[in-house]
Coordinates of C-alpha atoms and ligand atoms in Angstrom, one line a residue:
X1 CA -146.0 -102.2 -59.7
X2 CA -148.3 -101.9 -56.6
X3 CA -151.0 -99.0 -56.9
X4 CA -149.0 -96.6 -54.1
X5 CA -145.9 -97.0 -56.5
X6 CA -148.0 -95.6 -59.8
X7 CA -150.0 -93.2 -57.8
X8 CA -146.9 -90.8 -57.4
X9 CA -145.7 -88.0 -58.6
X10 CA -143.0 -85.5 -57.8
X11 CA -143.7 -81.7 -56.3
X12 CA -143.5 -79.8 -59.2
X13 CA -143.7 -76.4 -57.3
X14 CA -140.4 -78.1 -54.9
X15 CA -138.9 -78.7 -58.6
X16 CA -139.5 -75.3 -60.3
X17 CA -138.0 -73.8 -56.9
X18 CA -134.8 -75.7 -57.1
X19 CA -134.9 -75.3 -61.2
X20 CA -135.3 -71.6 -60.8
X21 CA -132.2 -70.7 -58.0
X22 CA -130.0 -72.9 -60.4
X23 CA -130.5 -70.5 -63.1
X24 CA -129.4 -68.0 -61.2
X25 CA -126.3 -69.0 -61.4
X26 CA -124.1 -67.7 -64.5
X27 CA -127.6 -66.0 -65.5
X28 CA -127.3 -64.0 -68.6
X29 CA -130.1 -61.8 -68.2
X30 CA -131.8 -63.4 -71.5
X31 CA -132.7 -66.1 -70.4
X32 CA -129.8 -68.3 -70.6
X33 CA -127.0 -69.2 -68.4
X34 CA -123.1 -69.0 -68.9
X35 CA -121.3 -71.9 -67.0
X36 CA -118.8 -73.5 -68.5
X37 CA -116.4 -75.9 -66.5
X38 CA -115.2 -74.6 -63.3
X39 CA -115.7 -70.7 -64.2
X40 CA -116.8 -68.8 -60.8
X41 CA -120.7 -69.4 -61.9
X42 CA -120.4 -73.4 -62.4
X43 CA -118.2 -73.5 -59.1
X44 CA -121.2 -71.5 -57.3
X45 CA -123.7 -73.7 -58.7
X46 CA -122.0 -77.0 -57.5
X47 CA -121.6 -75.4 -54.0
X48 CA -125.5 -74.5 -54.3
X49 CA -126.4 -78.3 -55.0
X50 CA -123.6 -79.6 -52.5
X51 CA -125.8 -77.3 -50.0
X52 CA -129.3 -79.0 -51.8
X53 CA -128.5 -82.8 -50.9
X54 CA -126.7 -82.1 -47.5
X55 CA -129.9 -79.6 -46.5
X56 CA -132.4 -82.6 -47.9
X57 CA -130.5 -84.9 -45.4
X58 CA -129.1 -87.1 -48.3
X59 CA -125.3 -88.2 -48.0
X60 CA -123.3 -86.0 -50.6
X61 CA -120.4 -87.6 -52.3
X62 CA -117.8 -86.5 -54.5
X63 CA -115.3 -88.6 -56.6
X64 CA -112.0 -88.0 -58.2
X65 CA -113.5 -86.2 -60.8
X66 CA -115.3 -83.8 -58.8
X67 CA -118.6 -85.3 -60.3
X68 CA -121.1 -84.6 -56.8
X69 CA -124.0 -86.8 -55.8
X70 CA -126.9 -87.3 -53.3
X71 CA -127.2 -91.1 -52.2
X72 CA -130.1 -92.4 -50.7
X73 CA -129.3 -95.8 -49.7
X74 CA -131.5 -98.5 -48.8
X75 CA -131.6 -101.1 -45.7
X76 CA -130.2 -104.2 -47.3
X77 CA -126.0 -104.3 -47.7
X78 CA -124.3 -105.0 -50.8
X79 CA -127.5 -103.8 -53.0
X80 CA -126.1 -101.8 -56.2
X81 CA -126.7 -98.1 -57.4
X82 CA -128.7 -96.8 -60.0
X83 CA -127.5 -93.7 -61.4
X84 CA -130.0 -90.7 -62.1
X85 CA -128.6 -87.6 -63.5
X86 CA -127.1 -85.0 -66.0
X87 CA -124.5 -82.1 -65.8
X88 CA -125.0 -78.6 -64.7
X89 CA -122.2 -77.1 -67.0
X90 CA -123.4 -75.3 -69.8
X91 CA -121.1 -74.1 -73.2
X92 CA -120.5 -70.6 -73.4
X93 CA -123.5 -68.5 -73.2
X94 CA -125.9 -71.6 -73.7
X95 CA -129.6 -72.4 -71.9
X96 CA -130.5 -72.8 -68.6
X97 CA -132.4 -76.3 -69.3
X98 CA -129.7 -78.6 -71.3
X99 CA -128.2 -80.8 -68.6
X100 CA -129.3 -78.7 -65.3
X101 CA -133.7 -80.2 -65.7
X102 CA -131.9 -83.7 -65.6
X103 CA -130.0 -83.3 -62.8
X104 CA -132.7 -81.4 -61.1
X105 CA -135.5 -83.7 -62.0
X106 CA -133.3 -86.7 -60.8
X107 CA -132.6 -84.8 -57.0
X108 CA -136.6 -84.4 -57.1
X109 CA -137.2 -88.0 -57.6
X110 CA -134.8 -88.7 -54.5
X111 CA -136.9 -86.5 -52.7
X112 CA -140.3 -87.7 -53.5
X113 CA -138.9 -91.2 -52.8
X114 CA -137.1 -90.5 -49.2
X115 CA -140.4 -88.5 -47.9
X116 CA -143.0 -91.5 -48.8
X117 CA -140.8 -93.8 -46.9
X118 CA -140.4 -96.2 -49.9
X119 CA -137.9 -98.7 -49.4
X120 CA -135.8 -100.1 -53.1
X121 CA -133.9 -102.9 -53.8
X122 CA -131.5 -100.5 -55.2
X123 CA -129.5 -97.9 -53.8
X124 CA -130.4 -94.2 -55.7
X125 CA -127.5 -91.6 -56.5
X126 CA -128.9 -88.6 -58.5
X127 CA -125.5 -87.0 -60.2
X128 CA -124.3 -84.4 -61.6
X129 CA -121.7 -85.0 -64.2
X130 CA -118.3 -82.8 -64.3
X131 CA -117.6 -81.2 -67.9
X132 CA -120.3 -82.7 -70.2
X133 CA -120.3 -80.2 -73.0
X134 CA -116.2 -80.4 -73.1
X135 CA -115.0 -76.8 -71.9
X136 CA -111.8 -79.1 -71.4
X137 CA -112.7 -82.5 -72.0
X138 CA -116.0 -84.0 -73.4
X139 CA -117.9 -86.1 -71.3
X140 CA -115.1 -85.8 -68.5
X141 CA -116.9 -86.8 -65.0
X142 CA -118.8 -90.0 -66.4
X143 CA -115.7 -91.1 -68.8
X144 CA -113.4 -91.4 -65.5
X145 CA -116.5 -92.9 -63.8
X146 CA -116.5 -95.7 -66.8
X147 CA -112.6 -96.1 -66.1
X148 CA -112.6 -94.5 -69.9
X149 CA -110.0 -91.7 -68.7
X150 CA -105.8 -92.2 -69.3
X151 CA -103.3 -89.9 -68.8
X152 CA -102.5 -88.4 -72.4
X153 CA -105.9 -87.8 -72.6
X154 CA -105.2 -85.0 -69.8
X155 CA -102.2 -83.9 -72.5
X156 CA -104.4 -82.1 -74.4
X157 CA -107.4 -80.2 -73.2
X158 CA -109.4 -78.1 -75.5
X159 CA -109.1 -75.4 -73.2
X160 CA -105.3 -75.6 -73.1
X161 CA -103.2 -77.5 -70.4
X162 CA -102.9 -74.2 -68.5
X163 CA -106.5 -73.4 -68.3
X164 CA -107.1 -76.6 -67.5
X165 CA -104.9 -77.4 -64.8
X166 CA -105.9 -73.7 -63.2
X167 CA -109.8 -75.2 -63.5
X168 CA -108.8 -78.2 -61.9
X169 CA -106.6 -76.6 -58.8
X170 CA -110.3 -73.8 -58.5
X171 CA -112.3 -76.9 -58.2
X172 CA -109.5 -78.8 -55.5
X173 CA -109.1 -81.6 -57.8
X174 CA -106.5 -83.0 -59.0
X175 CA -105.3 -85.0 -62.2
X176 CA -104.5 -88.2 -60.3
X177 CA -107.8 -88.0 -58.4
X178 CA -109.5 -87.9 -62.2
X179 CA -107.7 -91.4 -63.0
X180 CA -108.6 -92.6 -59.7
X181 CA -112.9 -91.9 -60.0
X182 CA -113.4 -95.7 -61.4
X183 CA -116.4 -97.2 -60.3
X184 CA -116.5 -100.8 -60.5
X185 CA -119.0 -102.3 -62.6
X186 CA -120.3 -104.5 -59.9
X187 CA -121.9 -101.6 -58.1
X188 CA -124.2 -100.2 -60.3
X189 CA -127.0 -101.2 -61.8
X190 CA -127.5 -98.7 -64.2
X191 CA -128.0 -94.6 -65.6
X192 CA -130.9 -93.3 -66.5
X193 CA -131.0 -89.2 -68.0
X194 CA -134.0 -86.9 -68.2
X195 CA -132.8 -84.5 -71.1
X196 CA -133.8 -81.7 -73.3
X197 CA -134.2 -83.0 -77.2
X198 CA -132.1 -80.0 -78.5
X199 CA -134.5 -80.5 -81.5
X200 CA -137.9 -80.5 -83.6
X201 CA -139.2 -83.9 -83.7
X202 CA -141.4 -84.0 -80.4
X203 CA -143.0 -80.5 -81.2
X204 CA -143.4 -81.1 -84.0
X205 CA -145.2 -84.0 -83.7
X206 CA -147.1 -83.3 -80.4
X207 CA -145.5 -86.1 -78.6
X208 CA -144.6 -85.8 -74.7
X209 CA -141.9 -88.0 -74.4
X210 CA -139.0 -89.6 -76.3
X211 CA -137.8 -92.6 -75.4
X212 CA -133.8 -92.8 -76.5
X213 CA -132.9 -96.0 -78.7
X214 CA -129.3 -95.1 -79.5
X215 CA -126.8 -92.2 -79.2
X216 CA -125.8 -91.9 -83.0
X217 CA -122.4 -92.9 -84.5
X218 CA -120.7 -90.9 -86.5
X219 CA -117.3 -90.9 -89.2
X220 CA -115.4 -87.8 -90.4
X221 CA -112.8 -87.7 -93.2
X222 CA -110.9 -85.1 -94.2
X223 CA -110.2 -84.9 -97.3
X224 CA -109.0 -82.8 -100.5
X225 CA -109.9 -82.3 -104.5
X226 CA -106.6 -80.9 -106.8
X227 CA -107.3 -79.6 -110.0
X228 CA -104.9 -77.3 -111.8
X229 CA -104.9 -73.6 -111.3
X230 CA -105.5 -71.1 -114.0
X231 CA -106.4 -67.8 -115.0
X232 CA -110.6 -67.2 -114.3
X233 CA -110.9 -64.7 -117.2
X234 CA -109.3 -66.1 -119.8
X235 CA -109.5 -69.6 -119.2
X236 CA -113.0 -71.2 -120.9
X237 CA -115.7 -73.4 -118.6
X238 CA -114.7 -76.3 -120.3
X239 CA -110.8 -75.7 -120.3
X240 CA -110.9 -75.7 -116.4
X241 CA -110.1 -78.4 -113.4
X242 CA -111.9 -76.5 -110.6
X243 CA -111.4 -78.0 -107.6
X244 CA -114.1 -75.4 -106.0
X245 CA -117.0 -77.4 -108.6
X246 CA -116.2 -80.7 -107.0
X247 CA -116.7 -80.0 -103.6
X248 CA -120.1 -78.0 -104.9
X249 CA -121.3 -80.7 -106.2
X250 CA -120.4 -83.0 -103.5
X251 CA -121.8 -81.4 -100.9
X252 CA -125.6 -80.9 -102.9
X253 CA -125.2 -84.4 -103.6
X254 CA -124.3 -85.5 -100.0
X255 CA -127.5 -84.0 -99.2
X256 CA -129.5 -85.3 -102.1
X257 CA -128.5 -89.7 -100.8
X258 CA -129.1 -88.6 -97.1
X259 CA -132.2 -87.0 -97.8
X260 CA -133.3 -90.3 -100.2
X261 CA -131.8 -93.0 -98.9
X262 CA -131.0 -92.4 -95.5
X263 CA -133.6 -90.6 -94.2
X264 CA -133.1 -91.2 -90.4
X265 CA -129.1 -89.7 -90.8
X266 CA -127.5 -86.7 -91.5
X267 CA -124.3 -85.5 -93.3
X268 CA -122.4 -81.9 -92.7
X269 CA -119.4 -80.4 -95.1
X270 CA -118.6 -78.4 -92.3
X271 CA -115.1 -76.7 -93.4
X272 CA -113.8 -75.5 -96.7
X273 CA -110.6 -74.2 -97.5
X274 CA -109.8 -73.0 -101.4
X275 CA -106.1 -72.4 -102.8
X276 CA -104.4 -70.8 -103.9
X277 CA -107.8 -68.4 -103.2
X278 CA -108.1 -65.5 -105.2
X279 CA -111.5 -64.1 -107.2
X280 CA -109.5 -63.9 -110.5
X281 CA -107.6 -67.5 -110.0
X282 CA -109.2 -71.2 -110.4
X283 CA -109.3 -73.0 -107.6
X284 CA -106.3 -75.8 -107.6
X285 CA -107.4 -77.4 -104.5
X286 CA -109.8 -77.6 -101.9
X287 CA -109.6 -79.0 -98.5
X288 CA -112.6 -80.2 -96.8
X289 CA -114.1 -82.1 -93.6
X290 CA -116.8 -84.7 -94.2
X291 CA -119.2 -85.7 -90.9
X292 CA -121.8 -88.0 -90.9
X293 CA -124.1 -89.2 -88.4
X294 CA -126.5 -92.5 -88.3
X295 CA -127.8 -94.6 -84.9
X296 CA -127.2 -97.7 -86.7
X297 CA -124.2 -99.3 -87.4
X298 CA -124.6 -101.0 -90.3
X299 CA -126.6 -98.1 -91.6
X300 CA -123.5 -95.7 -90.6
X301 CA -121.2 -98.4 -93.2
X302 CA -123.5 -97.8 -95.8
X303 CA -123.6 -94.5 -95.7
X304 CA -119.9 -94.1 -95.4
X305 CA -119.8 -96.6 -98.1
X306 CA -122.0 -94.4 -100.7
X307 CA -120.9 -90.8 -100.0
X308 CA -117.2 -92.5 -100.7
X309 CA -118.7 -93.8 -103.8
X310 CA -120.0 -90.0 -104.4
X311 CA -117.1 -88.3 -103.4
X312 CA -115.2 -90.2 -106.2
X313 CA -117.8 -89.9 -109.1
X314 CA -117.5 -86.3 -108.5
X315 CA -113.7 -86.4 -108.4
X316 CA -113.8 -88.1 -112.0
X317 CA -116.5 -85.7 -113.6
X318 CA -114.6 -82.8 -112.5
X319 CA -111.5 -83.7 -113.7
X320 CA -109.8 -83.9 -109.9
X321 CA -107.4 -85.9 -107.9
X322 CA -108.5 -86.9 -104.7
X323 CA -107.4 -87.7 -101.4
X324 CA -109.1 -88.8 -98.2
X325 CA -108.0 -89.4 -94.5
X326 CA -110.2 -90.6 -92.0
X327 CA -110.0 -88.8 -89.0
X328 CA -112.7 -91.2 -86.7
X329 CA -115.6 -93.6 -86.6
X330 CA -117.6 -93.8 -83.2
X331 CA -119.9 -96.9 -83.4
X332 CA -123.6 -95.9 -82.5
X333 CA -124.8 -96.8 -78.9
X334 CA -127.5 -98.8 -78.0
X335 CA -129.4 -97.8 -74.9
X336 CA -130.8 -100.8 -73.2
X337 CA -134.1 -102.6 -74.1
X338 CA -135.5 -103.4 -71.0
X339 CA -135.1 -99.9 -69.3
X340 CA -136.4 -98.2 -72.9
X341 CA -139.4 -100.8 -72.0
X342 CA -140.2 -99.6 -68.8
X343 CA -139.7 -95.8 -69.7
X344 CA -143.0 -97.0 -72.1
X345 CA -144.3 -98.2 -69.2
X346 CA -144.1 -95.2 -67.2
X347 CA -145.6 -93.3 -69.8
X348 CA -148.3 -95.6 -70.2
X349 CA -149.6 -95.4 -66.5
X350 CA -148.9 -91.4 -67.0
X351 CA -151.0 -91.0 -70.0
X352 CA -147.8 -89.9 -71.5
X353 CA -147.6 -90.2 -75.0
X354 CA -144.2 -92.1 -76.5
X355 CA -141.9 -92.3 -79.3
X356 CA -138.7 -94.2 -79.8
X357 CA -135.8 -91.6 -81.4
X358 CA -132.1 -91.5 -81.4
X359 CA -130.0 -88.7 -80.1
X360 CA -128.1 -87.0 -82.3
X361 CA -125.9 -85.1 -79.9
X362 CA -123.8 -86.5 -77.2
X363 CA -124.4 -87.7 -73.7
X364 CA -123.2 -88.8 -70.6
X365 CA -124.8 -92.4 -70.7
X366 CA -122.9 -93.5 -73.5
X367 CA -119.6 -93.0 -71.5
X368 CA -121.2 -95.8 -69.4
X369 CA -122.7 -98.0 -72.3
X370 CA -120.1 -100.8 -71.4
X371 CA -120.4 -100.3 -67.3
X372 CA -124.2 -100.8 -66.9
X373 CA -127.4 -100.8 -68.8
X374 CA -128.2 -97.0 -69.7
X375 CA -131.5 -95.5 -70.9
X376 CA -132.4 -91.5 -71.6
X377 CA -135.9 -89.9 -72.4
X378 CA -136.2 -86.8 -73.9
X379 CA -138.6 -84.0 -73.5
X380 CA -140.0 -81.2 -76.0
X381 CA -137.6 -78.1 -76.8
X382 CA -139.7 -75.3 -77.9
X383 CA -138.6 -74.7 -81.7
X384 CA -135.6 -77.2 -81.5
X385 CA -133.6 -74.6 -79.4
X386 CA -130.9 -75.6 -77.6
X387 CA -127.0 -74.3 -76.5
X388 CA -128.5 -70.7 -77.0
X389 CA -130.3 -68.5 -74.4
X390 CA -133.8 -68.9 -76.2
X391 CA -133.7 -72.8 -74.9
X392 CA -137.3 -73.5 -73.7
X393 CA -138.9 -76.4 -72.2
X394 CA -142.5 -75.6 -71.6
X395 CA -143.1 -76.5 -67.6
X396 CA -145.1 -79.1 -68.1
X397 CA -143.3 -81.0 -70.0
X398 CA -140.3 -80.9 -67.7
X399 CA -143.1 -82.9 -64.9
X400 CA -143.7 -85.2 -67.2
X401 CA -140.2 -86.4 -68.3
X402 CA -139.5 -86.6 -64.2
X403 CA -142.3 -88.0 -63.4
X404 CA -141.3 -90.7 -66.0
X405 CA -137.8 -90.6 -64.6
X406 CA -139.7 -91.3 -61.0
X407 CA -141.9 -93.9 -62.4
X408 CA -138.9 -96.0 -63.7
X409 CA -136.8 -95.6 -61.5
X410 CA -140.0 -97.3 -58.9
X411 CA -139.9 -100.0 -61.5
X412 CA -136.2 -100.7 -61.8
X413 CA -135.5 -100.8 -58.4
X414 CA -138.0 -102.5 -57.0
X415 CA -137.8 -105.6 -59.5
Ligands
ZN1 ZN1 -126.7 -81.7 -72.1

């Protein structure tokens, strides 16, 4: 890196401007922002950055999936694109920093870079993905980027096919168009993501930046004790094959071999369901859903391994039949080692400090895990607040995770 490369920084007052009018859109009047998908707010708020790149003199494009970008290309032909960016969607009444400071911070860098006059061995598009948080389908824009979209999976929308197809017709896109964004994997050389950490870790332990080593993989089951229904009053402690006591006691004891022996991974009984389900009647059967999270794949078998183990011993001491259906497994994904290096680099000539942590939640980068090497940082959220209006990223800590965006992406592209 030569010395004019690690002397710069972004304008942070340019940044907080741009941040600031983007809140405005969907604003809640709490703080937070309502955008989902295509609603009147998130259309506003695309026009609003459309209007951003074209008045910055950068060349706007949008793809089949209505995902919009700045490019600033460079003099050489043929030179591949690194990706910089986030989504500006929001879930229902959520924050105004979750996606919108990554896509922000990554049209900043493009800025700072075009008025110095630096010249990059890569082309830059800062992007803004359609539909991260799923108001019709997760990760939407970058999986039909990746090539990772197919028609049934436009079958069934969470928002409904009418809803969706209404979005879709607001937004003048259309579902063949959302087949057709592909990139080829030839033309980019990567995605990099300046994100909120939606949790505790960084605050809590003073840390400016996290560098992202995986998106965590996760398995679900559902799954079901039977015991035998029977009169509560008159029916003893011992006489009984509660079905309600097994789940109890699975879900304490799910927590109790996370806590011990996985520390790094989490586990969620996040639905129950008792029948026939009456005070005065013992439970006969109990239908639950098991998730479990872990940014190591071999970690994520054992863990699946031992709370199957659990789920059983629990079955047996109870008294219970059992019966379990897996519903998923998503392998972890790795984000790549040599951009995770230079992130520590970055922070290194910022006087940043640096951690390594996975990310629990989803992104866009790992729809492109098999397209290009991907990388994310994360930056501090004030009490681990996140898709609620009291989301809070102290100022200065946004800077610093796009200054580290600008300082890697200098040392990426200039390789
Ligand atoms: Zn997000």
């Amino acid at each position: 890196m030569t010395e004019l490369f690690s002397a710069l920084r972004v304008n942070p007052d340019r940044m907080l401007g741009a941040f600031n009018q983007l809140a405005l859109f969907g604003a809640t009047g709490d703080g937070g922002v309502n955008r989902p998908t295509f609603s009147e707010a998130h259309l506003a708020a695309r026009k609003w950055f459309r209007e951003q790149i074209e008045g910055s003199g950068f060349e706007f494009k949008i793809d089949g999936a209505g995902n919009h970008s700045a490019v600033l290309t460079f003099e050489r032909s043929n030179i591949k694109t690194l990706l910089l960016g986030s989504h500006l969607d929001s879930v229902p009444k959520g924050g105004r920093f979750d996606g919108a400071l990554g896509v922000m911070a990554a049209l900043e860098v493009l800025r700072t870079v075009k008025e110095n006059g630096i010249n990059l061995k890569l082309n830059l598009e800062a992007i803004d993905f359609t539909d991260e948080e799923g108001t019709h389908l997760s990760l939407f824009g970058s999986s039909a980027l990746a090539g990772h979209l197919h028609p049934e999976d436009l079958q069934n929308p969470y928002s409904g096919r009418e809803n969706f197809t209404a979005g879709l017709a607001r937004a003048g896109l259309t579902e063949d168009g959302l087949l057709r964004a592909k990139r080829e994997k030839e033309s980019l050389a990567g995605y990099l993501e300046l994100h909120i950490e939606q949790g505790k870790r960084l605050e809590r332990a003073g840390i400016d930046i996290g560098v992202v080593s995986a998106i965590v993989g996760y398995g679900s089951y559902r799954m079901s004790f039977m015991g035998r229904a029977d009169h509560a009053g008159s029916t003893t402690m011992e006489d009984r094959l509660d079905a309600g006591q097994g789940v109890a006691a699975f879900i304490l004891a799910a927590r109790e071999i996370v806590m011990r022996d996985f520390p790094n991974c989490v586990a969620n009984v996040g639905k129950v369901e008792f029948a026939p389900g009456a005070s005065n009647i013992v439970p006969a059967r109990v239908d639950f859903l098991l998730e479990f999270r872990s940014p190591n794949e071999a970690q994520l078998s054992m863990l699946d391994d031992a709370l199957m183990k659990s789920v059983h011993q629990k079955a047996t001491q109870f008294g219970l039949q059992l019966r379990t259906e897996p519903l998923g497994k998503h392998l972890p994904n790795l984000m790549s080692a040599n951009i995770q290096q230079a992130f520590q680099d970055s922070c290194s000539t910022l006087r940043l400090s640096s951690t390594t942590l996975a990310s629990g939640a989803i992104h866009d980068a790992q729809s492109l895990v098999d397209v290009c090497p991907i990388g994310m940082i994360f930056v501090p959220s004030v009490d681990g607040a996140s898709h609620a209006p009291r989301e809070f990223t102290n100022w200065e800590d946004c800077i610093n995770g796009a200054n580290v965006l600008l300082q890697t992406v200098l040392r990426v592209a200039s390789e």
